[in-house]
CSV table of C-alpha atoms in Angstrom, one decimal:
chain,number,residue,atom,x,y,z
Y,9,UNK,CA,0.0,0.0,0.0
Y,10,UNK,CA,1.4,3.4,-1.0
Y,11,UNK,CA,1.7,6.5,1.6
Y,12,UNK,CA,1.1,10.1,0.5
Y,13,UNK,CA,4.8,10.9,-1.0
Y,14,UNK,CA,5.0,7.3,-2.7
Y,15,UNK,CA,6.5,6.0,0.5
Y,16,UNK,CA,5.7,2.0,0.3
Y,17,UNK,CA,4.3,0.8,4.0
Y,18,UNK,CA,6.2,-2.1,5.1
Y,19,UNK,CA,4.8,-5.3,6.6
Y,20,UNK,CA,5.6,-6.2,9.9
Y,21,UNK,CA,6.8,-10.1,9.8
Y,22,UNK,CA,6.3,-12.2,12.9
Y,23,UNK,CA,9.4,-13.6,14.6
Y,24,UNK,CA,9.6,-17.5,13.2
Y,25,UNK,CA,9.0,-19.7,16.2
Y,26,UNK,CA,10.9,-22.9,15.7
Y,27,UNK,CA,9.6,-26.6,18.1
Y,28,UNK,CA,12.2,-28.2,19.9
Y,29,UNK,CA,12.5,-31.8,17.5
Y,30,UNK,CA,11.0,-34.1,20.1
Y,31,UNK,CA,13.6,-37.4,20.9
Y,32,UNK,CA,12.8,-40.7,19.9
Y,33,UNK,CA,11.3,-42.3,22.7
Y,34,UNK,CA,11.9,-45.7,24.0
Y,35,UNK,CA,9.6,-47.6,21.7
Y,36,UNK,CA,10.8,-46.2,18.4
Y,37,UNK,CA,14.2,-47.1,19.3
Y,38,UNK,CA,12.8,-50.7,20.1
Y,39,UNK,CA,10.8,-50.5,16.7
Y,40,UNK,CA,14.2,-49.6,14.8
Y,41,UNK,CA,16.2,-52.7,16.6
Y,42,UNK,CA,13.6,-55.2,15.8
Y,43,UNK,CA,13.2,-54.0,12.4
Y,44,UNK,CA,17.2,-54.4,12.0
Y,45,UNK,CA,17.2,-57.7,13.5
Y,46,UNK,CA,14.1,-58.9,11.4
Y,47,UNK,CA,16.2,-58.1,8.3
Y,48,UNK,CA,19.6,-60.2,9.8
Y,49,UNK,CA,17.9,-62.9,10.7
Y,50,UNK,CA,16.3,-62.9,7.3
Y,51,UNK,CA,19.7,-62.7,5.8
Y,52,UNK,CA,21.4,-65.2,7.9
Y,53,UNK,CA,18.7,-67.8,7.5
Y,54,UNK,CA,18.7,-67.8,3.6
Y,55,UNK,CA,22.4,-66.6,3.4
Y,56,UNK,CA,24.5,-68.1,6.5
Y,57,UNK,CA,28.5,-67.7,6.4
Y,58,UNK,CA,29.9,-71.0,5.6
Y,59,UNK,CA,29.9,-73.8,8.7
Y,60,UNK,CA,27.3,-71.4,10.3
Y,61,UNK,CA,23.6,-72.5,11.1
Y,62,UNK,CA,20.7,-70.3,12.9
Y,63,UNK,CA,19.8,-72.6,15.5
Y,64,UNK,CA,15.4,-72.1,15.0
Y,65,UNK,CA,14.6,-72.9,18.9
Y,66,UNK,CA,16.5,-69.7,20.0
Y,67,UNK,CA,14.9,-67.3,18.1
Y,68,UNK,CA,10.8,-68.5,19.1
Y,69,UNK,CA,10.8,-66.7,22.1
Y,70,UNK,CA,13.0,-63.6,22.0
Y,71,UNK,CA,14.4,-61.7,18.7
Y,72,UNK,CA,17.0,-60.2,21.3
Y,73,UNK,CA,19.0,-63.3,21.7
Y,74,UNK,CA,20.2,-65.9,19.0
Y,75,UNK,CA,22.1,-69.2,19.4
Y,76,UNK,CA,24.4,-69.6,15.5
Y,77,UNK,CA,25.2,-73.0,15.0
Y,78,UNK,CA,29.3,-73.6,13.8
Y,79,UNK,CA,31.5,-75.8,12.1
Y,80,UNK,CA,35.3,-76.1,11.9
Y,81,UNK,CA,36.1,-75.2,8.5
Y,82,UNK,CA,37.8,-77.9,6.2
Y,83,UNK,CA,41.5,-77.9,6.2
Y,84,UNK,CA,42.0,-76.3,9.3
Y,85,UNK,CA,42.7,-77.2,13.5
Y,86,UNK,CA,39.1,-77.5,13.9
Y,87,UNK,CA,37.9,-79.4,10.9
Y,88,UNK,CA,34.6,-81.6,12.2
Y,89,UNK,CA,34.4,-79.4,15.5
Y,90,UNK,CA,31.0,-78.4,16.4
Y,91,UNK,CA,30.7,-75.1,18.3
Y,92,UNK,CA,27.8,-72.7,19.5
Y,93,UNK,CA,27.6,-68.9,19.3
Y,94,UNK,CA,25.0,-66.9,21.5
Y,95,UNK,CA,24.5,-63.4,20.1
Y,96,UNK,CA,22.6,-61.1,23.1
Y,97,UNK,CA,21.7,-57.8,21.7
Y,98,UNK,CA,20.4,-54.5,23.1
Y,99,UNK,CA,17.6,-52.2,22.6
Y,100,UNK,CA,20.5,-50.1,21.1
Y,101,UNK,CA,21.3,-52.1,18.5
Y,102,UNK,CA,23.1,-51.8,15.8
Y,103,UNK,CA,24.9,-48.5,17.9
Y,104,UNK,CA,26.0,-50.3,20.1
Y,105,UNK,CA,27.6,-53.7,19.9
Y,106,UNK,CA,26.3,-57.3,20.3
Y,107,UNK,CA,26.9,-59.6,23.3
Y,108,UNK,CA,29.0,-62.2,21.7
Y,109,UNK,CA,30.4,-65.4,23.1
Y,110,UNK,CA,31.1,-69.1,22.7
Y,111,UNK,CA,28.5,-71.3,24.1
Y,112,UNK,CA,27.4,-75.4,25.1
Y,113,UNK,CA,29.9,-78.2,26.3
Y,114,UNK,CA,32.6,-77.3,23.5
Y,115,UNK,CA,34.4,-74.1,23.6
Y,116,UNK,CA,37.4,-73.8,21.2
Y,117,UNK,CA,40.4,-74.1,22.6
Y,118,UNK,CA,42.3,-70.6,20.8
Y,119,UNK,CA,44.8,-68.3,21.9
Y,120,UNK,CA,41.4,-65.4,21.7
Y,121,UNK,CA,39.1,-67.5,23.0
Y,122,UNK,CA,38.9,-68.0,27.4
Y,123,UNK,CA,37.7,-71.5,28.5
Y,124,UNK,CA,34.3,-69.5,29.9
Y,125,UNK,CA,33.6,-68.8,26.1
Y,126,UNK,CA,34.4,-64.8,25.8
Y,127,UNK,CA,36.4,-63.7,22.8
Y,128,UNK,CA,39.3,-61.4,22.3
Y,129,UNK,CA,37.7,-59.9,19.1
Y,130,UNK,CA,38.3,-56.0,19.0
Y,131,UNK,CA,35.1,-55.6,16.5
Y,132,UNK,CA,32.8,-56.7,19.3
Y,133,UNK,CA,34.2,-53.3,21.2
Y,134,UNK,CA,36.1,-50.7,20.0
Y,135,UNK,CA,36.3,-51.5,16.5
Y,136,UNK,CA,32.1,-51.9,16.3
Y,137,UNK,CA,29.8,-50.1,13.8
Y,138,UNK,CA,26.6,-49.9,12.6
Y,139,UNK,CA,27.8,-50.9,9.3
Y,140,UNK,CA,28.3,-54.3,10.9
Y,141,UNK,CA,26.2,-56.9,11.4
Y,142,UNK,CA,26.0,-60.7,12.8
Y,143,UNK,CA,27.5,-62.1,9.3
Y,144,UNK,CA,30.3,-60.1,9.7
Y,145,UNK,CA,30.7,-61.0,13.0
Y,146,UNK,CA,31.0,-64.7,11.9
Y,147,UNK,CA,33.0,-64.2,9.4
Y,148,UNK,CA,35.6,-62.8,11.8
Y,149,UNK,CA,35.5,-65.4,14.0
Y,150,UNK,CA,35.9,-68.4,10.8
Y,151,UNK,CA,38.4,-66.2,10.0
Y,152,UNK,CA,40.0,-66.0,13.5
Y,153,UNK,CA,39.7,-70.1,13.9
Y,154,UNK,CA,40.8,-70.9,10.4
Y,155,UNK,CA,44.0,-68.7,11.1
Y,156,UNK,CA,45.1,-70.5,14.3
Y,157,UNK,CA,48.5,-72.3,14.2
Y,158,UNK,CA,48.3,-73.7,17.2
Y,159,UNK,CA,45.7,-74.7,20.0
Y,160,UNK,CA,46.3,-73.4,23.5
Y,161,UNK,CA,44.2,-70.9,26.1
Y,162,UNK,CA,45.3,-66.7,26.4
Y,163,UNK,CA,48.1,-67.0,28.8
Y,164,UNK,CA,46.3,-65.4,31.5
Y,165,UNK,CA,42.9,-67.5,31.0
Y,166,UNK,CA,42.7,-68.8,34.7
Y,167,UNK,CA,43.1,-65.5,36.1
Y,168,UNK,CA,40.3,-64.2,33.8
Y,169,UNK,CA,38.1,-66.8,34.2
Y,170,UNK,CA,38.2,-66.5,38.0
Y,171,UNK,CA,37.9,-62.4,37.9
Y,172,UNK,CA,35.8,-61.5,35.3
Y,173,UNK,CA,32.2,-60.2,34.5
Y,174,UNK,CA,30.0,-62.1,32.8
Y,175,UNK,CA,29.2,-60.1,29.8
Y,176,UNK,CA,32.3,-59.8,28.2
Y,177,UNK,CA,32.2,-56.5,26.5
Y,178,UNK,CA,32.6,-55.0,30.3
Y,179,UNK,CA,36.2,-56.4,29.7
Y,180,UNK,CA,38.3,-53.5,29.0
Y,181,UNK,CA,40.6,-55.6,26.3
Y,182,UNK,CA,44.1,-54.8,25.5
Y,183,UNK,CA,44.8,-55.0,21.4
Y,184,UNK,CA,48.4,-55.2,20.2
Y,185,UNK,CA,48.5,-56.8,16.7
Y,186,UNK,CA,47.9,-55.1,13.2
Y,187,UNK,CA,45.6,-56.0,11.2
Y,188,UNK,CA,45.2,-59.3,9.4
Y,189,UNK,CA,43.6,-59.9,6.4
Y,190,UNK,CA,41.7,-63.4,5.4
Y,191,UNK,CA,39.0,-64.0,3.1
Y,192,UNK,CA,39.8,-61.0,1.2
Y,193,UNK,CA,38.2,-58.8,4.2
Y,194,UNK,CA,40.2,-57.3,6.8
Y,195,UNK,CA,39.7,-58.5,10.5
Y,196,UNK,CA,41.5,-56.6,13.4
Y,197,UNK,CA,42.0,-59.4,16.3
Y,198,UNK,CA,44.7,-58.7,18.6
Y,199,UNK,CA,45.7,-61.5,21.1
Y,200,UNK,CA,43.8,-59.5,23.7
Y,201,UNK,CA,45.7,-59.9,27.3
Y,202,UNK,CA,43.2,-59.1,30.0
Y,203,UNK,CA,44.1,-55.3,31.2
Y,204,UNK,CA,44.2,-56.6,34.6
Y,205,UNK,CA,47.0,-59.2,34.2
Y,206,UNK,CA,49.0,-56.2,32.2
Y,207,UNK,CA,48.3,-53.4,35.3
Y,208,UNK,CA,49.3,-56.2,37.3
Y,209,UNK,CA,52.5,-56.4,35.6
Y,210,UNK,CA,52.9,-52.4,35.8
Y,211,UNK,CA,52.5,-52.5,39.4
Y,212,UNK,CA,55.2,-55.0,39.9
Y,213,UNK,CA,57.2,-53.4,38.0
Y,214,UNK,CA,56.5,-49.7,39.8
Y,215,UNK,CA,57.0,-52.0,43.0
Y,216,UNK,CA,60.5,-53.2,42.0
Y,217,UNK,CA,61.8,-49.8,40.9
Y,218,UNK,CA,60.6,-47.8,44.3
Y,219,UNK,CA,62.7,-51.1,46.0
Y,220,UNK,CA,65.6,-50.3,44.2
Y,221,UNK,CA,65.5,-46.2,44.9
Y,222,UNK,CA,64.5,-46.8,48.0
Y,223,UNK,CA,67.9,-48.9,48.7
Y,224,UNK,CA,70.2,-46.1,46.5
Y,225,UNK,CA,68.8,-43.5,48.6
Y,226,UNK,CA,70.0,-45.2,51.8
Y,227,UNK,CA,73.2,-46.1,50.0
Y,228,UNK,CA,73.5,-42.2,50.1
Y,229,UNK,CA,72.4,-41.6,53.2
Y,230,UNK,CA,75.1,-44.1,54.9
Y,231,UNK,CA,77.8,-42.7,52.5
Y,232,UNK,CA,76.9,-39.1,53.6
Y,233,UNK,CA,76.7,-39.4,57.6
Y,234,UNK,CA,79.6,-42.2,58.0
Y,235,UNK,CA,82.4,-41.0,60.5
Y,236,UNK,CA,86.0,-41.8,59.7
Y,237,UNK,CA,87.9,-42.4,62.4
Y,238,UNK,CA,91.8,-42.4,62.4
């Protein structure tokens, strides 16, 4: 609308008033995880990793937790054995990682495996993404078993066995090799020495060289106040 003196009459615009995005609430984060796991177990059971099985039983009552069936691959320590896998998985899947651990009677005797079933497998912690999923996870570990040169327990298996959690992933596990690469995908394992064994270590060794100052210090101290006598 024009003024007298062609002056235009400008229009006053309300401030925009923008809604706080509500968060998710606890049953669309449930709705995304069972959707996910709908589509693995899909894919596993029409597409399983070589050696692997969905066992059926585990799945009727609960989608959270899944029992994978395993074979030793051909050609390799643990041709013919038969192992079990329970997958646990929470309502913040795939962000956060599955609960993953050897199973039943027969637990493979490995270097990354304790006799109480956890594995030393860093993409069940650290390494873990959504990207992932439980075929990968399998892969890893016919990857990890295939590569084995020799069968023993970690070094510090009793010790672990006796003082750990349950659920593995409260483990905080110590990774020191590089990657390796098997099946044309690449697999970081490290031969995972439980952290308390190695801050053990640290304080026996921080022990030892407060002993030895200790003793130098007196050394001085005798050296510094001794009398001579003539």
């Amino acid at each position: 609308m024009l003024r007298p003196g062609g002056l235009t009459r400008a229009r006053r615009l309300r401030p925009l008033r923008l809604r706080p995005r509500r968060p998710l609430g606890d049953g669309s984060i449930m709705a995304s995880m069972q959707k996910r796991l709908q589509k693995e177990l899909l894919a596993l059971q029409n597409d399983p990793p070589p050696g692997m099985t969905l066992n059926e039983k585990s799945v009727q009552n609960s989608i959270t937790q899944w029992i994978v069936d395993m074979e030793g691959a051909p050609g390799t320590l643990y041709e013919g054995e038969k192992f079990q896998l329970l997958f646990k998985f929470s309502s913040r899947y795939p962000f956060d990682s599955p609960q993953v651990m050897f199973t039943g009677e027969n637990i493979p005797v490995h270097p990354h495996v304790y006799s109480n079933g956890h594995i030393c497998l860093s993409i069940l912690t650290e390494d873990w993404s959504p990207a992932l999923s439980v075929q990968s996870v399998c892969l890893s570990i016919i990857s990890m078993l295939s590569s084995c040169k020799e069968k023993r327990r970690p070094p510090d298996n009793s010790f672990y066995v006796r003082t750990c959690n349950k659920n593995p992933k409260k483990t905080k596990w110590w990774y020191h090799e590089p990657s390796e690469v098997s099946h044309g995908r690449c697999h970081l394992f490290g031969t995972g020495h439980h952290l308390a064994t190695n801050t053990l270590a640290r304080r026996l060794n921080t022990l030892s060289f407060f002993r030895t100052f200790c003793k130098l210090i007196l050394v001085l101290i005798q050296d510094r106040f001794t009398v001579t006598t003539f």
